[in-house]
Short mmCIF file of C-alpha atoms and ligand atoms in Angstrom, two decimals:
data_model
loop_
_atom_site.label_atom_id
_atom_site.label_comp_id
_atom_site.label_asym_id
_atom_site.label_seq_id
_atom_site.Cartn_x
_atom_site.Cartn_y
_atom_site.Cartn_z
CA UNK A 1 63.94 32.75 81.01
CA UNK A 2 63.84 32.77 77.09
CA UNK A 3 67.71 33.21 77.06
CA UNK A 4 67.75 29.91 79.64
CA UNK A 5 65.78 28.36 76.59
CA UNK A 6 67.85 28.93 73.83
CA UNK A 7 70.94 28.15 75.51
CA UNK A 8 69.74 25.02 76.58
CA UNK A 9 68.62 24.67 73.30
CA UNK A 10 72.27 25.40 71.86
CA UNK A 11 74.21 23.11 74.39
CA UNK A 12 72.07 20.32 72.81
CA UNK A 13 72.56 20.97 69.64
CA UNK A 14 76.10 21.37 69.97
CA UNK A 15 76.36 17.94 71.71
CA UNK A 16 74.83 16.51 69.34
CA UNK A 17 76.65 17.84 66.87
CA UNK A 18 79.98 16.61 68.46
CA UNK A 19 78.00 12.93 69.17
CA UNK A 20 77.03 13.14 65.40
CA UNK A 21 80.99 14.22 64.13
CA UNK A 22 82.24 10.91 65.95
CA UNK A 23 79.57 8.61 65.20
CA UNK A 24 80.09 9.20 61.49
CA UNK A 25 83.99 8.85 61.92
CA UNK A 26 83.70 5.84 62.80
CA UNK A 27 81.01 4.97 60.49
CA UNK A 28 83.27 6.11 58.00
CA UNK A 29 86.39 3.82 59.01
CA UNK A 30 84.27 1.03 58.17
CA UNK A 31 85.13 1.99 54.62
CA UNK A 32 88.96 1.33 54.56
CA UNK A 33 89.92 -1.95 53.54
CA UNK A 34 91.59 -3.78 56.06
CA UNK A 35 95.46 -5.87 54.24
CA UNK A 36 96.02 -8.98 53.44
CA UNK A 37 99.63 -9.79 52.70
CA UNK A 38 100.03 -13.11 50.90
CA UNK A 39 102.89 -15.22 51.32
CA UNK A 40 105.41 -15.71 48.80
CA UNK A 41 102.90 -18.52 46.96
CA UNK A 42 100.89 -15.63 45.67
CA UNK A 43 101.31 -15.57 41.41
CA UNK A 44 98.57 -12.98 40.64
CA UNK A 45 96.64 -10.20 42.43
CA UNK A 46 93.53 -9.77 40.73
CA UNK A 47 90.12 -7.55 41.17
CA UNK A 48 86.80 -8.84 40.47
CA UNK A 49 86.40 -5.99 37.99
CA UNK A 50 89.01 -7.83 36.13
CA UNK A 51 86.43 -10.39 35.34
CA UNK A 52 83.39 -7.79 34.85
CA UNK A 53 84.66 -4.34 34.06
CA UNK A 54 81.45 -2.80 34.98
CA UNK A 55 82.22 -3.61 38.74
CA UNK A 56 85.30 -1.33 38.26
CA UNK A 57 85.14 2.22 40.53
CA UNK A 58 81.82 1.03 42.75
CA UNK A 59 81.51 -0.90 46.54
CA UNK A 60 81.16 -4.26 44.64
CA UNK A 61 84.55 -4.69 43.42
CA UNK A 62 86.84 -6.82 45.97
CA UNK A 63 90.52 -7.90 45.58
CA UNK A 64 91.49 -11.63 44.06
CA UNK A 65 94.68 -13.86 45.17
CA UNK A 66 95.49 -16.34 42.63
CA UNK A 67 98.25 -18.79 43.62
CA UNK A 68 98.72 -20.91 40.56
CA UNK A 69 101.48 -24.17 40.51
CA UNK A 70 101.48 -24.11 36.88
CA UNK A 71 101.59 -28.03 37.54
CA UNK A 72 98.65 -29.78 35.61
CA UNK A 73 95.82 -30.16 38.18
CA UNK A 74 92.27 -28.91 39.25
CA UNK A 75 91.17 -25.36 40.12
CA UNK A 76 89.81 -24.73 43.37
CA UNK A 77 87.69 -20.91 44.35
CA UNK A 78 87.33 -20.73 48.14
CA UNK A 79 84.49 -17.29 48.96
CA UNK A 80 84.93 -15.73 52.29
CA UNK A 81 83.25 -13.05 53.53
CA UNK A 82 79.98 -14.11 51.34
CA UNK A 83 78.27 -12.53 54.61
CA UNK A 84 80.37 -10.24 55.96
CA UNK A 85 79.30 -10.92 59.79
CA UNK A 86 80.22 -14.45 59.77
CA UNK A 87 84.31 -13.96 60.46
CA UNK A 88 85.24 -17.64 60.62
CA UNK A 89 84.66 -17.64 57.10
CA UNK A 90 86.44 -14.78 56.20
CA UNK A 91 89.31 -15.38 58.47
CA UNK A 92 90.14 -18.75 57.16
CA UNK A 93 90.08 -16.84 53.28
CA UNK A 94 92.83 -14.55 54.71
CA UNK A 95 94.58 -17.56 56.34
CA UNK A 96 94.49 -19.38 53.46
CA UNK A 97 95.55 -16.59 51.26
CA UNK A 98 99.03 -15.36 54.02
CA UNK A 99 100.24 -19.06 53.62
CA UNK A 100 99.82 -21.18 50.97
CA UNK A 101 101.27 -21.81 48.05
CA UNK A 102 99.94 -23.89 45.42
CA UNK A 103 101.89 -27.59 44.76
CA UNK A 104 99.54 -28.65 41.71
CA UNK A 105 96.68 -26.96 40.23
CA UNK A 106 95.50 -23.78 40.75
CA UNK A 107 93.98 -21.74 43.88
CA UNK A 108 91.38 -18.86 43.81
CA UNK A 109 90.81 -16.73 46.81
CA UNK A 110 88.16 -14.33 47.42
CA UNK A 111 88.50 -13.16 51.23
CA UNK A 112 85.81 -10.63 51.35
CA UNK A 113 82.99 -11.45 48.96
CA UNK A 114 80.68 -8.77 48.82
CA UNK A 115 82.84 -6.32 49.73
CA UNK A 116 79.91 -4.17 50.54
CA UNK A 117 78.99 -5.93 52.83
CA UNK A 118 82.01 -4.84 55.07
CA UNK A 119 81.10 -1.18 55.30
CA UNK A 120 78.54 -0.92 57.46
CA UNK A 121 76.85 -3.17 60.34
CA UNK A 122 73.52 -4.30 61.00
CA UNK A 123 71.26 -1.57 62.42
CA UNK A 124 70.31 -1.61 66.04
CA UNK A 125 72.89 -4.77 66.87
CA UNK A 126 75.24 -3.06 68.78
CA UNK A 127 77.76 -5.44 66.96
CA UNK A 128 81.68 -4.31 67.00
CA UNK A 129 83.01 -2.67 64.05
CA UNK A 130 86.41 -4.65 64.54
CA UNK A 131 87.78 -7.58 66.21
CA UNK A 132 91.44 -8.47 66.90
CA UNK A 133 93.65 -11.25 66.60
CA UNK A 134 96.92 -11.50 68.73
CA UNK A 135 99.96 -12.07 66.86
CA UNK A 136 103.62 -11.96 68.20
CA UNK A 137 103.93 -8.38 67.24
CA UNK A 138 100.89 -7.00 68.44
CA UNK A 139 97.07 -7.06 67.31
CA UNK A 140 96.14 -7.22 63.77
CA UNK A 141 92.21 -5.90 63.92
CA UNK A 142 89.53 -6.59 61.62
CA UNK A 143 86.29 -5.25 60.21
CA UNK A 144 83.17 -7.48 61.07
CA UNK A 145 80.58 -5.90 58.48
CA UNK A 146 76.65 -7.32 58.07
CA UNK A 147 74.78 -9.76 56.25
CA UNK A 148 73.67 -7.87 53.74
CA UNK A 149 74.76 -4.63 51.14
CA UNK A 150 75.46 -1.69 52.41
CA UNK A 151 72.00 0.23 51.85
CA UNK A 152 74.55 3.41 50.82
CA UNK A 153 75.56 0.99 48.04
CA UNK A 154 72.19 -0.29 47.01
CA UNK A 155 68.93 1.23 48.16
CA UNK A 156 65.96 0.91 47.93
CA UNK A 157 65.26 -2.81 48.81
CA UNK A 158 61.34 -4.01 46.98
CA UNK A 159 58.80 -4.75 48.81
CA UNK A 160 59.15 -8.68 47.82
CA UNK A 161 62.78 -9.19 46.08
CA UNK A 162 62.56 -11.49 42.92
CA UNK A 163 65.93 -13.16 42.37
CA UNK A 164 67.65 -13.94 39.00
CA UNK A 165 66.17 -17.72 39.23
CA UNK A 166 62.90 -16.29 39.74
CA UNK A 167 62.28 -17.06 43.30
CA UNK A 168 60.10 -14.35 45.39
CA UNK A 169 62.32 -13.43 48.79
CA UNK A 170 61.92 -10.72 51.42
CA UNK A 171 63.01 -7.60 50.09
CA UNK A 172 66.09 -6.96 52.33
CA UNK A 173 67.34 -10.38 50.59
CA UNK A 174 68.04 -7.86 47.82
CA UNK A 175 71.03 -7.75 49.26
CA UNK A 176 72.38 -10.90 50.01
CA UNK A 177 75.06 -12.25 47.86
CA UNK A 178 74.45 -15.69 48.46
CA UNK A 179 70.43 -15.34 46.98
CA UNK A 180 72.11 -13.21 43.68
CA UNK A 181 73.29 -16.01 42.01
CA UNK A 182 73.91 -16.49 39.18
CA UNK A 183 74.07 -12.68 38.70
CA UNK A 184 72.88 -10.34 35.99
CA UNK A 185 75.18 -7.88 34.50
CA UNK A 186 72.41 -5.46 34.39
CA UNK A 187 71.24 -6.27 37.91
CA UNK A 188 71.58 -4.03 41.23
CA UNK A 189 74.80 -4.26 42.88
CA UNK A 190 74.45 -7.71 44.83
CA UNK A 191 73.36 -9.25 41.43
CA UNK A 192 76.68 -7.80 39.50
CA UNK A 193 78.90 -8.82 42.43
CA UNK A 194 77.48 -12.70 41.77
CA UNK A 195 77.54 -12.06 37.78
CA UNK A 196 81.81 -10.90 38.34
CA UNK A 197 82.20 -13.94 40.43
CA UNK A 198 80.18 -16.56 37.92
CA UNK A 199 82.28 -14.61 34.76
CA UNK A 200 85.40 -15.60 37.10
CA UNK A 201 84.65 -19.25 37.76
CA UNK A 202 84.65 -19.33 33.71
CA UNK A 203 87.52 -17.88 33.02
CA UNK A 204 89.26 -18.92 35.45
CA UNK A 205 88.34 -22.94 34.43
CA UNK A 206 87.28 -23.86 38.17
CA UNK A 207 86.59 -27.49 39.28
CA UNK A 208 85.99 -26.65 43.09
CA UNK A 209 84.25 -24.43 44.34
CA UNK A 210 83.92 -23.93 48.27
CA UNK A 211 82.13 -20.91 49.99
CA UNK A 212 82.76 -20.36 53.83
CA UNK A 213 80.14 -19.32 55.91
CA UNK A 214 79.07 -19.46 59.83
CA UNK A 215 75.28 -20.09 61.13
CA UNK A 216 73.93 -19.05 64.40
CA UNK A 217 74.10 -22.24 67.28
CA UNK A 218 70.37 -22.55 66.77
CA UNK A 219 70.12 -22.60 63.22
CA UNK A 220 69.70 -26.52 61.97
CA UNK A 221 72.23 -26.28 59.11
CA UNK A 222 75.28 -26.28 61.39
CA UNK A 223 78.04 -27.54 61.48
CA UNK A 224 77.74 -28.77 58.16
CA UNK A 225 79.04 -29.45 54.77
CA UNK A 226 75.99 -28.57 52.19
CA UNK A 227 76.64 -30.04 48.78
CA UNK A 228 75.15 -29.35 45.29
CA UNK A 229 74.59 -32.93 44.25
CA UNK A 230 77.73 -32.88 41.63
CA UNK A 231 79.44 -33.11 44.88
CA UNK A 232 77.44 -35.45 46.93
CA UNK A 233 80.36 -37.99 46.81
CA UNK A 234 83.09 -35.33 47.25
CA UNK A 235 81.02 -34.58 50.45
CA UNK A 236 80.89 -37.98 51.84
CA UNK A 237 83.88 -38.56 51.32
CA UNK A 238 85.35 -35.64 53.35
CA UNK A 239 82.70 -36.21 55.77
CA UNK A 240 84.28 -40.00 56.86
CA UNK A 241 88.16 -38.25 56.80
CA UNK A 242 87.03 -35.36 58.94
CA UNK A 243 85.67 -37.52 61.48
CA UNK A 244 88.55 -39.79 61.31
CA UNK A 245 90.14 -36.82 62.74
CA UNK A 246 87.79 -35.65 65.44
CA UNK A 247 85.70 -33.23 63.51
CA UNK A 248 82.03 -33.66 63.08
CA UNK A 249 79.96 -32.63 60.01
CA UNK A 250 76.96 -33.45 58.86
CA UNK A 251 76.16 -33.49 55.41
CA UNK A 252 73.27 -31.83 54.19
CA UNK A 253 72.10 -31.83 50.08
CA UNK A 254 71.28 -28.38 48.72
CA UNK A 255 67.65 -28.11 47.85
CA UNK A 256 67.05 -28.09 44.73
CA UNK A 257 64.26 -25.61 45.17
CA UNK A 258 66.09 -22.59 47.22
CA UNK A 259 67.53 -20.78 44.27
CA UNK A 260 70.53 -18.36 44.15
CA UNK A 261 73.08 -19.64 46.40
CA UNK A 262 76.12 -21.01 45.57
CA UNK A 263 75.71 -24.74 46.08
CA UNK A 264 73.25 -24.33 43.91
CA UNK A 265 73.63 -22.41 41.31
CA UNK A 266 77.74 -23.01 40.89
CA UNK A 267 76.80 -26.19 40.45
CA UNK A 268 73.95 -25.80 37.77
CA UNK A 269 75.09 -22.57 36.04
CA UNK A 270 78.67 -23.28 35.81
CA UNK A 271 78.62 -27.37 36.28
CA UNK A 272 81.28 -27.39 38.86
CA UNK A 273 81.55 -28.99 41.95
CA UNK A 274 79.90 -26.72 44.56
CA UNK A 275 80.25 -26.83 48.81
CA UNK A 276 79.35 -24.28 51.21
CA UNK A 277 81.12 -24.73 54.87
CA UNK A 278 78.95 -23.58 58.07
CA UNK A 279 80.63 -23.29 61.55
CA UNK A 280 79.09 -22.30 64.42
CA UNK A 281 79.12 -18.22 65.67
CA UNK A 282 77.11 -16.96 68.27
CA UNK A 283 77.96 -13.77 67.68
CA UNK A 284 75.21 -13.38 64.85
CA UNK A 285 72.75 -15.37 66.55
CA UNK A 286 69.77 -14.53 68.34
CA UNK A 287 70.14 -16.09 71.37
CA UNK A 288 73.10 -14.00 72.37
CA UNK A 289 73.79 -11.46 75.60
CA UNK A 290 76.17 -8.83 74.72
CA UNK A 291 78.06 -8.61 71.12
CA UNK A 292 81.11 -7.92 71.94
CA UNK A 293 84.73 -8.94 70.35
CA UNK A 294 85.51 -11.24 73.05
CA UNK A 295 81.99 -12.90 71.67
CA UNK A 296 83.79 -13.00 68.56
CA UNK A 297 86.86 -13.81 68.97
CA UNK A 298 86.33 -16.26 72.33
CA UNK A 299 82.69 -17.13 71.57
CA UNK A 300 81.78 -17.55 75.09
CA UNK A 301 77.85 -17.03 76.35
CA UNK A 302 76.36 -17.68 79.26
CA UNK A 303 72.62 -17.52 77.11
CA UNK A 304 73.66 -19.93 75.01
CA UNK A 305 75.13 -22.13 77.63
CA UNK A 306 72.15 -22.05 79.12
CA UNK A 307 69.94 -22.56 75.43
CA UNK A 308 72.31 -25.60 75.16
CA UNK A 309 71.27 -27.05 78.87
CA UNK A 310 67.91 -26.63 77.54
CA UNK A 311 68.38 -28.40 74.71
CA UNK A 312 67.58 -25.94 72.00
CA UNK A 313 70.49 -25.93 70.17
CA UNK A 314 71.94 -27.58 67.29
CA UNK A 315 75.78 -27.81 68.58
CA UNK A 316 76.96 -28.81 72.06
CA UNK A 317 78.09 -25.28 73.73
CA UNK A 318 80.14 -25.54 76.68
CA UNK A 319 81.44 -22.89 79.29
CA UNK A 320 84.21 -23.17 77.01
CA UNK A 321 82.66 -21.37 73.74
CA UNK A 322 82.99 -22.21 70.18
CA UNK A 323 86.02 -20.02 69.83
CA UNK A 324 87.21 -18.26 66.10
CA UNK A 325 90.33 -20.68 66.13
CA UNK A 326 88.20 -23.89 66.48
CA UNK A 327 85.94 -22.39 63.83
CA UNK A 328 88.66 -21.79 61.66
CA UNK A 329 90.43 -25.05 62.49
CA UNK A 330 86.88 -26.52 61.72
CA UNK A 331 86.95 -25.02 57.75
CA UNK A 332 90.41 -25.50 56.88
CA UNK A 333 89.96 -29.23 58.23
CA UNK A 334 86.77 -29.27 55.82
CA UNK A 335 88.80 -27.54 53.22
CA UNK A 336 91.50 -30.28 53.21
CA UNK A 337 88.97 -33.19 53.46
CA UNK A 338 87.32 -31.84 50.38
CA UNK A 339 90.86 -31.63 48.27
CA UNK A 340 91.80 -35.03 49.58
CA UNK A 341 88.49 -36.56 48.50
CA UNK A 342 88.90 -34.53 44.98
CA UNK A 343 92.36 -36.16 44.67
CA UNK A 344 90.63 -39.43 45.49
CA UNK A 345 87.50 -38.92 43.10
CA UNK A 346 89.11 -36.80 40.41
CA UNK A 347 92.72 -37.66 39.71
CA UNK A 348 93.23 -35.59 36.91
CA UNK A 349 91.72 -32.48 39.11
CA UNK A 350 94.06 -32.72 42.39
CA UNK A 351 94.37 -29.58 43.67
CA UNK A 352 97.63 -29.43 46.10
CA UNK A 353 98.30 -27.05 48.76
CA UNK A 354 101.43 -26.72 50.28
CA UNK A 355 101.88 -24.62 53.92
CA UNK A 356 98.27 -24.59 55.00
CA UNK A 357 98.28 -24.62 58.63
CA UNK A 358 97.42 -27.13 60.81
CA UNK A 359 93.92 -27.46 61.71
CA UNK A 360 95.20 -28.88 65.35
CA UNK A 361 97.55 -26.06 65.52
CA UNK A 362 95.43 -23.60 64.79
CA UNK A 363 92.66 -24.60 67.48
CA UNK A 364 95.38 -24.99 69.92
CA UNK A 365 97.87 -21.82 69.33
CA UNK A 366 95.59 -19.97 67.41
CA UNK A 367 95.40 -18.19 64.26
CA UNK A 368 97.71 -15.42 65.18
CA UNK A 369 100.65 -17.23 65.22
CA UNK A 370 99.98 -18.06 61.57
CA UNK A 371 98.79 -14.91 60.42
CA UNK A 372 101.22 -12.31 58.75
CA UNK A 373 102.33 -10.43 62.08
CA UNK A 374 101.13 -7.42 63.14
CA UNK A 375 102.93 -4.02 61.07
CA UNK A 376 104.69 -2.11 63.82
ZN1 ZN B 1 76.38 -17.25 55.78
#
């Protein structure tokens, strides 16, 4: 009977041992960068330890693309994967960043933010590690991390988190890059991460600056271009050219009062003209049934179908979904609204980008056919 015991006893340790051994693997995987491969436009590869060597050797440090015309003109920085679950943001970076070349001025491109970020996934979410993309050689797969720092990275959060503008925030918002701003070089992780990237927009003389994120269907700021106010006519401005070609935003002012984002503090640290992009993803909403990568990638759900019948959401959602290449479509549309208005505005700062994709091709062929193909 004792024997019984202990075997029983050993069998469950043993499965849990195996359960453990590939739970962790794939934990682990999390941890190797996924590749970009920028197009023949590219004119530097840069880190973000370049700009703040004490970033060098830890989780913050992320990769920079610089595509620079060497023409007089502006200089753009376009942030994706500020919050590492929000893909359409971070897909449109790496887009951005396998096509374009730079006609006049100079472009910046930081795909995955807080790099952090992209190691690990939210607790209890059940969210996929990866997505895919079809391209005509085959699936190119991505990590989808979380919000936030990897707690491995930075731990432990405070009780009440006090950014470097002084505001009191939960203490898990420790953690979010887009309340770190403008940094401290003496800070915890998040806080360096912001510090490299506000050292970066100095050195690296930015006009534009334009961070892509992704809200959840129910979440008012939607759809949206959010401005610092040193952009409010850059922002109406795009806002009348995107809708002259089928796209609505609405425009909403950052408040002065929410401290440490980047349409904020861009805009009063560094003085340059500051926009954050939000499409909607219902795959970090809260609404949602099942996270899965056809959620992702498709964004079809029946909950939020049904939330939209109700009338308790903030974007029209259709049996059809909000799908990753009309979210995509959606930011580089906002993106090239926002450099024609800066051409219009700012002479002297044009920025121009040649080979950006279509936003009409992109929502209908997707974004794998302009993606660097899959490696064999
Ligand atoms: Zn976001």
């Amino acid at each position: 009977m004792k024997n019984k015991h202990i075997m029983t006893g050993l069998l469950l340790l043993g499965l849990t041992l195996v359960a453990g051994f590939f739970s962790g693997r794939e934990f682990l995987s999390l941890r190797r960068n996924d590749e970009i491969f920028p197009g023949s436009g590219l004119t530097a590869r840069k880190r973000l330890s370049d700009y703040f060597p004490a970033l060098k050797d830890t989780a913050g440090d992320t990769e920079v693309f610089i595509f620079d015309s060497a023409a007089q003109g502006g200089n753009l920085l376009i942030l994706g994967g500020t919050h590492p679950n929000e893909p359409a943001g971070f897909m449109t970076a790496i887009l951005l960043a396998e096509t374009i070349r730079a006609a006049r001025g100079k472009a910046v491109i930081i795909p995955w933010a807080n790099a952090s970020g992209f190691t690990h996934s939210d607790p209890q979410e059940g969210s996929p590690q990866r997505f895919f993309i079809e391209t005509p050689t085959g699936r190119r797969w991505f990590r989808l991390g979380s919000r936030v720092t990897n707690p491995v990275h930075q731990w432990p959060d405070p009780t009440i988190y006090t950014n470097p503008m002084g505001q009191k925030l939960a203490g898990i918002e420790a953690r979010n890059l887009n309340r770190a701003y403008p940094g401290k070089a003496t800070g915890n992780l998040t806080e360096k991460v912001a510090f490299a990237i506000m050292a970066l927009i100095r050195k690296e003389g930015i006009d534009l600056g334009i961070d892509l994120h992704e809200s959840a269907p129910e979440y008012p700021v939607i759809n949206a271009i959010v401005f610092h106010e040193n952009a409010s006519e850059l922002a109406a401005i795009a806002q009348m050219e995107l809708q002259a070609e089928g796209f609505e935003f609405r425009l909403e002012a950052s408040p002065p009062n929410l401290r440490g984002l980047t349409h904020r503090e861009w805009g009063d640290a560094a003085g340059i003209k500051a926009v954050l992009l939000e499409t909607p993803n219902a795959s970090h909403g809260r609404l949602k049934g099942r996270p899965t990568v056809s959620l992702i990638v498709d964004g079809k759900d029946k909950y939020y179908e049904r939330a939209s019948r109700l009338g308790r959401l903030f974007v029209p959602y259709g049996p059809e979904g909000i799908p990753l290449k009309l979210r995509v479509a959606r930011h580089l549309a906002g993106v090239q609204a926002i450099l024609a208005s800066l051409h219009e505005l700012e002479p002297d700062e044009t920025i121009e980008l040649a080979n950006i994709p279509s936003p009409a091709e992109v929502q209908s062929k997707g974004i794998g056919l302009f993606l660097h193909p899959a490696l064999k």
